[in-house]
Coordinates of N, CA and C in Angstrom, one line a residue:
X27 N 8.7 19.6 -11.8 CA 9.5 18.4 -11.6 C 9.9 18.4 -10.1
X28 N 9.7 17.3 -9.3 CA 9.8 17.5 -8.3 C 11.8 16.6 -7.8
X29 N 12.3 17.5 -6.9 CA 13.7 17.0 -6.9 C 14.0 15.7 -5.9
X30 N 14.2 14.8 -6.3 CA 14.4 13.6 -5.3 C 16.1 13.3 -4.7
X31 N 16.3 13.4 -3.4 CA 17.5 13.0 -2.8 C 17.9 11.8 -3.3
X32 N 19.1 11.1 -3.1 CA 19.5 10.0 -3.7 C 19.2 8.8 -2.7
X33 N 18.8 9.1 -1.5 CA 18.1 8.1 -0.3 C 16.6 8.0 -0.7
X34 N 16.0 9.3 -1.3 CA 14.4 9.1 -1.8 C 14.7 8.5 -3.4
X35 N 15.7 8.5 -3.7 CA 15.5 7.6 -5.0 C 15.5 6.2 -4.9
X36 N 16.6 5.8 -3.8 CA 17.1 4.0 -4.2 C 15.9 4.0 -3.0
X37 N 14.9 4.6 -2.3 CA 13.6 4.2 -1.8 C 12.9 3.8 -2.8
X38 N 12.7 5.0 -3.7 CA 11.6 4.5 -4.8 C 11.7 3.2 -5.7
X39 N 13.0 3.0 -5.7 CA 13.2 1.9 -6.5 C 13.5 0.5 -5.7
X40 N 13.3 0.5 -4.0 CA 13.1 -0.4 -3.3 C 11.7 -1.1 -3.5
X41 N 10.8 0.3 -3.3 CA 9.1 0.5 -3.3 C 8.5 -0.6 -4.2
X42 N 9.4 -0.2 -5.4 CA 8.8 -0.5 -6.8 C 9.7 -1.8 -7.2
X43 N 10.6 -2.2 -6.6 CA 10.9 -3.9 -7.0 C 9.7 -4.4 -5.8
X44 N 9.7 -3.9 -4.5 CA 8.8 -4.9 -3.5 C 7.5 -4.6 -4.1
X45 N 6.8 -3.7 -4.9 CA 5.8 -3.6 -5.7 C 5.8 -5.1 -6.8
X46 N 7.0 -5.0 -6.9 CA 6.6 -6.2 -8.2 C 6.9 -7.8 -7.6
X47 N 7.7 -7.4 -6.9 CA 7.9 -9.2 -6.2 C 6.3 -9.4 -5.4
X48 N 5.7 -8.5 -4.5 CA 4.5 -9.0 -4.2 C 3.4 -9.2 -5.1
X49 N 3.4 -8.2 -6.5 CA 2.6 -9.1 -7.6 C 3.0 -9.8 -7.8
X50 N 4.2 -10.7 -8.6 CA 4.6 -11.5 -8.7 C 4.4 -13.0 -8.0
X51 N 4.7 -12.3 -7.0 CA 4.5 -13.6 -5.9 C 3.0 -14.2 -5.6
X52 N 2.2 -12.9 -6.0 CA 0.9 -13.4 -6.2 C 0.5 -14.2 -7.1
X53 N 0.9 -13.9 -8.5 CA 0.6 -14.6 -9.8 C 1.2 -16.1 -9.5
X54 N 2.2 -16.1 -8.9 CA 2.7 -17.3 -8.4 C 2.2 -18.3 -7.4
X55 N 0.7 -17.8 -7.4 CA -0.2 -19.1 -6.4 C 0.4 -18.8 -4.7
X56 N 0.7 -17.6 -4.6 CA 1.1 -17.0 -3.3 C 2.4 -18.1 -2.9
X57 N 3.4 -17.1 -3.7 CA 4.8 -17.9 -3.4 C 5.2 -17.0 -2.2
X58 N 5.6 -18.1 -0.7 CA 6.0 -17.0 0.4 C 7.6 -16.5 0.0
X59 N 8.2 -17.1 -0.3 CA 9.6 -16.5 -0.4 C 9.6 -14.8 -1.3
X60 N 9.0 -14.9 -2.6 CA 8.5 -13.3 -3.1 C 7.6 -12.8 -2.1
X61 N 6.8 -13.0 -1.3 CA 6.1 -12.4 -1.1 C 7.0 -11.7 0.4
X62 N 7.9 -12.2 1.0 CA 8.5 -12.4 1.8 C 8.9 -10.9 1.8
X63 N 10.1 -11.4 0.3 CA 10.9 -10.4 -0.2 C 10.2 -9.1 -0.2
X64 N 9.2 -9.4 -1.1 CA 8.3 -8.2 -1.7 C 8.1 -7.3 -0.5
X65 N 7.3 -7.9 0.5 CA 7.5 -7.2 2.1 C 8.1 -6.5 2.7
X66 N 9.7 -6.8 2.5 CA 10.6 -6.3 3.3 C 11.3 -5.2 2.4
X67 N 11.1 -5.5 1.3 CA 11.5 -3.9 0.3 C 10.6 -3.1 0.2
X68 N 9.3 -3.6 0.0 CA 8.0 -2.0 0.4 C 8.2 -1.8 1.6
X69 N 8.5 -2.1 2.9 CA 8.8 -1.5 3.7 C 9.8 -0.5 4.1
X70 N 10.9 -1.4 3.3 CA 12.3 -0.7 3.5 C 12.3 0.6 2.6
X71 N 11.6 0.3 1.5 CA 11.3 1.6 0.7 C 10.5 2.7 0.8
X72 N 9.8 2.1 1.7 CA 8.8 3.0 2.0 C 9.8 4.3 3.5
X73 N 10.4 3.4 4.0 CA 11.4 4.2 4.9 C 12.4 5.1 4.1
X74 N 13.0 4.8 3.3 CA 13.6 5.5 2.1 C 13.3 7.2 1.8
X75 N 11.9 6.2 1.2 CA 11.4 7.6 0.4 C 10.7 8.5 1.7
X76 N 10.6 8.3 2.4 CA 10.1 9.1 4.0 C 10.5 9.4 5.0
X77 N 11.6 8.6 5.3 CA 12.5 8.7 6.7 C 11.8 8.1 7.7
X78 N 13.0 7.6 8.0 CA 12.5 6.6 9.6 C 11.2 7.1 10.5
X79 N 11.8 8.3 10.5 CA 10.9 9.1 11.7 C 9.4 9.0 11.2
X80 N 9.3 9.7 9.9 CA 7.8 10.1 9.2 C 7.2 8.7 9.4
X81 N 7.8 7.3 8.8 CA 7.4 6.2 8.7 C 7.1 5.7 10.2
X82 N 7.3 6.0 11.2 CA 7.2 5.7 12.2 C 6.0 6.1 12.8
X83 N 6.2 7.9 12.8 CA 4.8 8.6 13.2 C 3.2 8.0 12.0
X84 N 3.9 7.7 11.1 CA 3.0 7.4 10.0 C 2.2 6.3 10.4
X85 N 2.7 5.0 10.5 CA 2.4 3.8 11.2 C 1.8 3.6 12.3
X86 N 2.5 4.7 13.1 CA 2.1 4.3 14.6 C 1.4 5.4 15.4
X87 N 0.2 6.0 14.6 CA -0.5 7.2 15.3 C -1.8 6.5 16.0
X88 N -2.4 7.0 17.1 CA -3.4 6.2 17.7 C -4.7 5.6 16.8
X89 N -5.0 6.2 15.8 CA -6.3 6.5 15.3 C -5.9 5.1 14.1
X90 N -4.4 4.7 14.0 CA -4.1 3.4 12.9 C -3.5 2.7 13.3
X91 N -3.4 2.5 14.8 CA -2.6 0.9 15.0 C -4.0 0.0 14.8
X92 N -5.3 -0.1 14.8 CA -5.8 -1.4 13.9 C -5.4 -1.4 13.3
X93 N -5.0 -0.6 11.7 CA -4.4 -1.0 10.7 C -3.3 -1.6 10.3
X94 N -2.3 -0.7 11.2 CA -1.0 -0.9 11.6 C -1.0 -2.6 12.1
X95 N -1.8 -2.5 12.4 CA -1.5 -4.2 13.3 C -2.0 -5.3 12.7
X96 N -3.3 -5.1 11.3 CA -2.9 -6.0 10.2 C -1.9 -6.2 9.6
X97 N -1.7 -4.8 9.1 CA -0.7 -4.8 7.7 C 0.4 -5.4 8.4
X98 N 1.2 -4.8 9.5 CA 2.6 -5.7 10.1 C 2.5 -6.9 10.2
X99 N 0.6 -7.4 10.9 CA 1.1 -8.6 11.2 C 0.6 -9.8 10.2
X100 N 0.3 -9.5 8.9 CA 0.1 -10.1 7.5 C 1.6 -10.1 7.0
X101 N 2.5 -9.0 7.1 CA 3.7 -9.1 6.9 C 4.4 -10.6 7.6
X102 N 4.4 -10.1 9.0 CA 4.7 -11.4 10.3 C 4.6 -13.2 9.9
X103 N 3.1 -12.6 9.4 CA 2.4 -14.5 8.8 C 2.8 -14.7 7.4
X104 N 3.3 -13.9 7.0 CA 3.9 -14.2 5.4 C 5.3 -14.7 5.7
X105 N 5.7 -14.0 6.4 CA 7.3 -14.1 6.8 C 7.4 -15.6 7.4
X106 N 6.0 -16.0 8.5 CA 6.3 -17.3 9.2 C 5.9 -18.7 7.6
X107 N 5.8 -18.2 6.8 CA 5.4 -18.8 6.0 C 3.8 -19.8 5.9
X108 N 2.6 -18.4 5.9 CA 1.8 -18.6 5.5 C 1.1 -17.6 4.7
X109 N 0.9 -17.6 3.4 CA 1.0 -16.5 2.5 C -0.3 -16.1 2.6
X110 N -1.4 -16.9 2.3 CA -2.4 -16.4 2.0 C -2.7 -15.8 3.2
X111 N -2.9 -16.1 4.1 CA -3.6 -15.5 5.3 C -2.7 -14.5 5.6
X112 N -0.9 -14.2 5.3 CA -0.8 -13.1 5.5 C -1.1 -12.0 4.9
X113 N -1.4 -12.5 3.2 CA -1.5 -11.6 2.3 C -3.0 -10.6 2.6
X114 N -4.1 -11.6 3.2 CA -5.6 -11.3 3.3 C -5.0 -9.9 4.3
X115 N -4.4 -10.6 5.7 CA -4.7 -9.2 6.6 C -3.3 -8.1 5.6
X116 N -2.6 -8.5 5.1 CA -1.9 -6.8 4.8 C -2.5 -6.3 3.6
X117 N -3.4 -6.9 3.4 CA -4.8 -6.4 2.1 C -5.5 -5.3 2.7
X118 N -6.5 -6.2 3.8 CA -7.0 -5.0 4.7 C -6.2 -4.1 5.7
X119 N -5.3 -4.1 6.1 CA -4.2 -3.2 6.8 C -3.7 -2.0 5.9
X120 N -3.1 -2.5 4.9 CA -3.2 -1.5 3.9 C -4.9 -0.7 3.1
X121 N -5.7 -1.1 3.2 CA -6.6 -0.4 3.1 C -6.9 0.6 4.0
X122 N -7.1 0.0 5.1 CA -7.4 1.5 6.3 C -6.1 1.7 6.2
X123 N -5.1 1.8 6.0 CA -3.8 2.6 6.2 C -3.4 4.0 5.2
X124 N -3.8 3.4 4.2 CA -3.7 4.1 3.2 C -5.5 4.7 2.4
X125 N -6.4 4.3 3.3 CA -7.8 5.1 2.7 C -8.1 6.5 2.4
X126 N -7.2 7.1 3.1 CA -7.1 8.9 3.2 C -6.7 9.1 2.0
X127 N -5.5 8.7 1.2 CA -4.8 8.5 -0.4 C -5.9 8.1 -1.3
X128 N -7.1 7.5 -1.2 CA -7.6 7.0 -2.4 C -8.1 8.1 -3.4
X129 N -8.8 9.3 -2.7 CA -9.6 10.2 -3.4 C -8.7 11.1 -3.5
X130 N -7.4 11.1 -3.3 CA -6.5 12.2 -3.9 C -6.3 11.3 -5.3
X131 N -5.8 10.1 -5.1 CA -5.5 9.0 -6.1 C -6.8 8.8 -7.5
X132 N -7.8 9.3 -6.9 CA -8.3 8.8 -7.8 C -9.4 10.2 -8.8
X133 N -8.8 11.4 -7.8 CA -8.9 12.8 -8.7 C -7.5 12.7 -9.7
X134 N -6.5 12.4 -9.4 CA -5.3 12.2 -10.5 C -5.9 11.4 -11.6
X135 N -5.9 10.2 -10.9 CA -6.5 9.6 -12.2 C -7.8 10.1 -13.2
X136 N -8.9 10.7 -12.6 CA -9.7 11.2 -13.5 C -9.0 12.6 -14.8
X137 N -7.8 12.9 -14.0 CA -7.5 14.1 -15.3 C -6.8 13.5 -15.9
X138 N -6.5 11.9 -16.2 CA -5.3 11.3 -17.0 C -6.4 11.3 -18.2
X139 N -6.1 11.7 -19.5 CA -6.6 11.1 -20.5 C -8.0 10.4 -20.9
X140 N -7.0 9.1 -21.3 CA -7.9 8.0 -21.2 C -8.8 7.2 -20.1
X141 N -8.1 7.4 -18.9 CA -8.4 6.5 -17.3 C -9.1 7.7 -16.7
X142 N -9.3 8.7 -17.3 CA -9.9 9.7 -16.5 C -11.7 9.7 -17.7
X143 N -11.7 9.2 -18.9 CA -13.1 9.0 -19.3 C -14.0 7.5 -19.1
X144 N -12.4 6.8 -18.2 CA -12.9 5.3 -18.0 C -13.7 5.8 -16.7
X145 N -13.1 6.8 -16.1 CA -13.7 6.8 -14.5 C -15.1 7.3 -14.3
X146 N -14.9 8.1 -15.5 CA -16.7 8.8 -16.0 C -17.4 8.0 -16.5
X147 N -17.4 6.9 -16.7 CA -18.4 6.0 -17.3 C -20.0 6.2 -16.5
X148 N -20.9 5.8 -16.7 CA -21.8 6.1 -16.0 C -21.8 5.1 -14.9
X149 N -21.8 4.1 -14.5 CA -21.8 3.3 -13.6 C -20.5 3.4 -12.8
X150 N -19.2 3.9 -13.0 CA -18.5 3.6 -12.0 C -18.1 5.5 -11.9
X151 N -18.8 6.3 -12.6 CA -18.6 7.8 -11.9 C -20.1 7.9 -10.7
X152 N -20.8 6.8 -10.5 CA -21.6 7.0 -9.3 C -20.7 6.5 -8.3
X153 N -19.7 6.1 -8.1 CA -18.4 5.4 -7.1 C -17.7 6.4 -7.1
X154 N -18.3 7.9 -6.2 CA -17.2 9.0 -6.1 C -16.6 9.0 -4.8
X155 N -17.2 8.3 -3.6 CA -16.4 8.3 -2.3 C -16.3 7.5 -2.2
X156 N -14.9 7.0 -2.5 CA -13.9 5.8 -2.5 C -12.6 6.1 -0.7
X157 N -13.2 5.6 -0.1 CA -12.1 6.0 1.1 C -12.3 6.8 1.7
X158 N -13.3 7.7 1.7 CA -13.6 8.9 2.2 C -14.3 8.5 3.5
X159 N -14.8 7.6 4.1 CA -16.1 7.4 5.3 C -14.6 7.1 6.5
X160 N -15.1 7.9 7.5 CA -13.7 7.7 8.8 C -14.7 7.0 9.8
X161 N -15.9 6.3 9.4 CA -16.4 5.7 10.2 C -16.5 4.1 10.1
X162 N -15.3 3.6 9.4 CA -15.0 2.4 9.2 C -14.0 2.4 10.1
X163 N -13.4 2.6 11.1 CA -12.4 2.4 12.2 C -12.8 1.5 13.0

């Protein structure tokens, strides 16, 4: 069990409302006001559960300000109120930002149970390097 500080907890539970107001906001024909919100609590949660500093170096290392500079500035165009186009670039921003996580994410998932004999299927266990290529920069 791993022990969470009470600043990495009310993070995680920042994370995971701006997790749901950005879905949400999506089902909602890209409502900017959720999506707004949604934004500014995965961010703020994401500082939470990591600390300013980590979130910083995290964001802003040379090899991810392209990414960095979708995902903030999809955040920016959501915020000016224009959803979809902001949502497109923090789609791809968060993809290269977060691609190093996929194949950790998706060895977890293969030892879950059920989502782990979905992943073996034959057609989608040929889809084993998911994030893995550093030559998409």
């Amino acid at each position: 069990m791993i022990s969470l500080t009470d600043t990495q907890k009310i993070g995680m539970g920042l994370t995971g409302f701006g997790v749901f107001f950005l879905f949400f906001g999506m089902i909602l024909f890209f409502d900017k006001a959720l999506l707004a919100i949604g934004n500014v609590l995965f961010v703020a949660g994401l500082a939470f559960v990591i600390g300013l500093e980590r979130t910083f170096r995290f964001f802003f290392q040379k090899h991810k300000m392209k990414a960095t500079g979708f995902f903030l500035g999809g955040v920016f165009v959501v915020l000016i109120g224009w959803p979809l186009i902001g949502m497109i670039f923090e789609i791809y921003g968060f993809f290269l930002l977060f691609r190093g996580f996929f194949p950790v994410v998706v060895g977890f998932i293969r030892r879950v149970p059920v989502l782990g004999s979905l992943l073996n299927l034959p057609g989608i266990r040929s889809v084993n390097k998911v994030g893995e290529s550093n030559n998409m920069v």
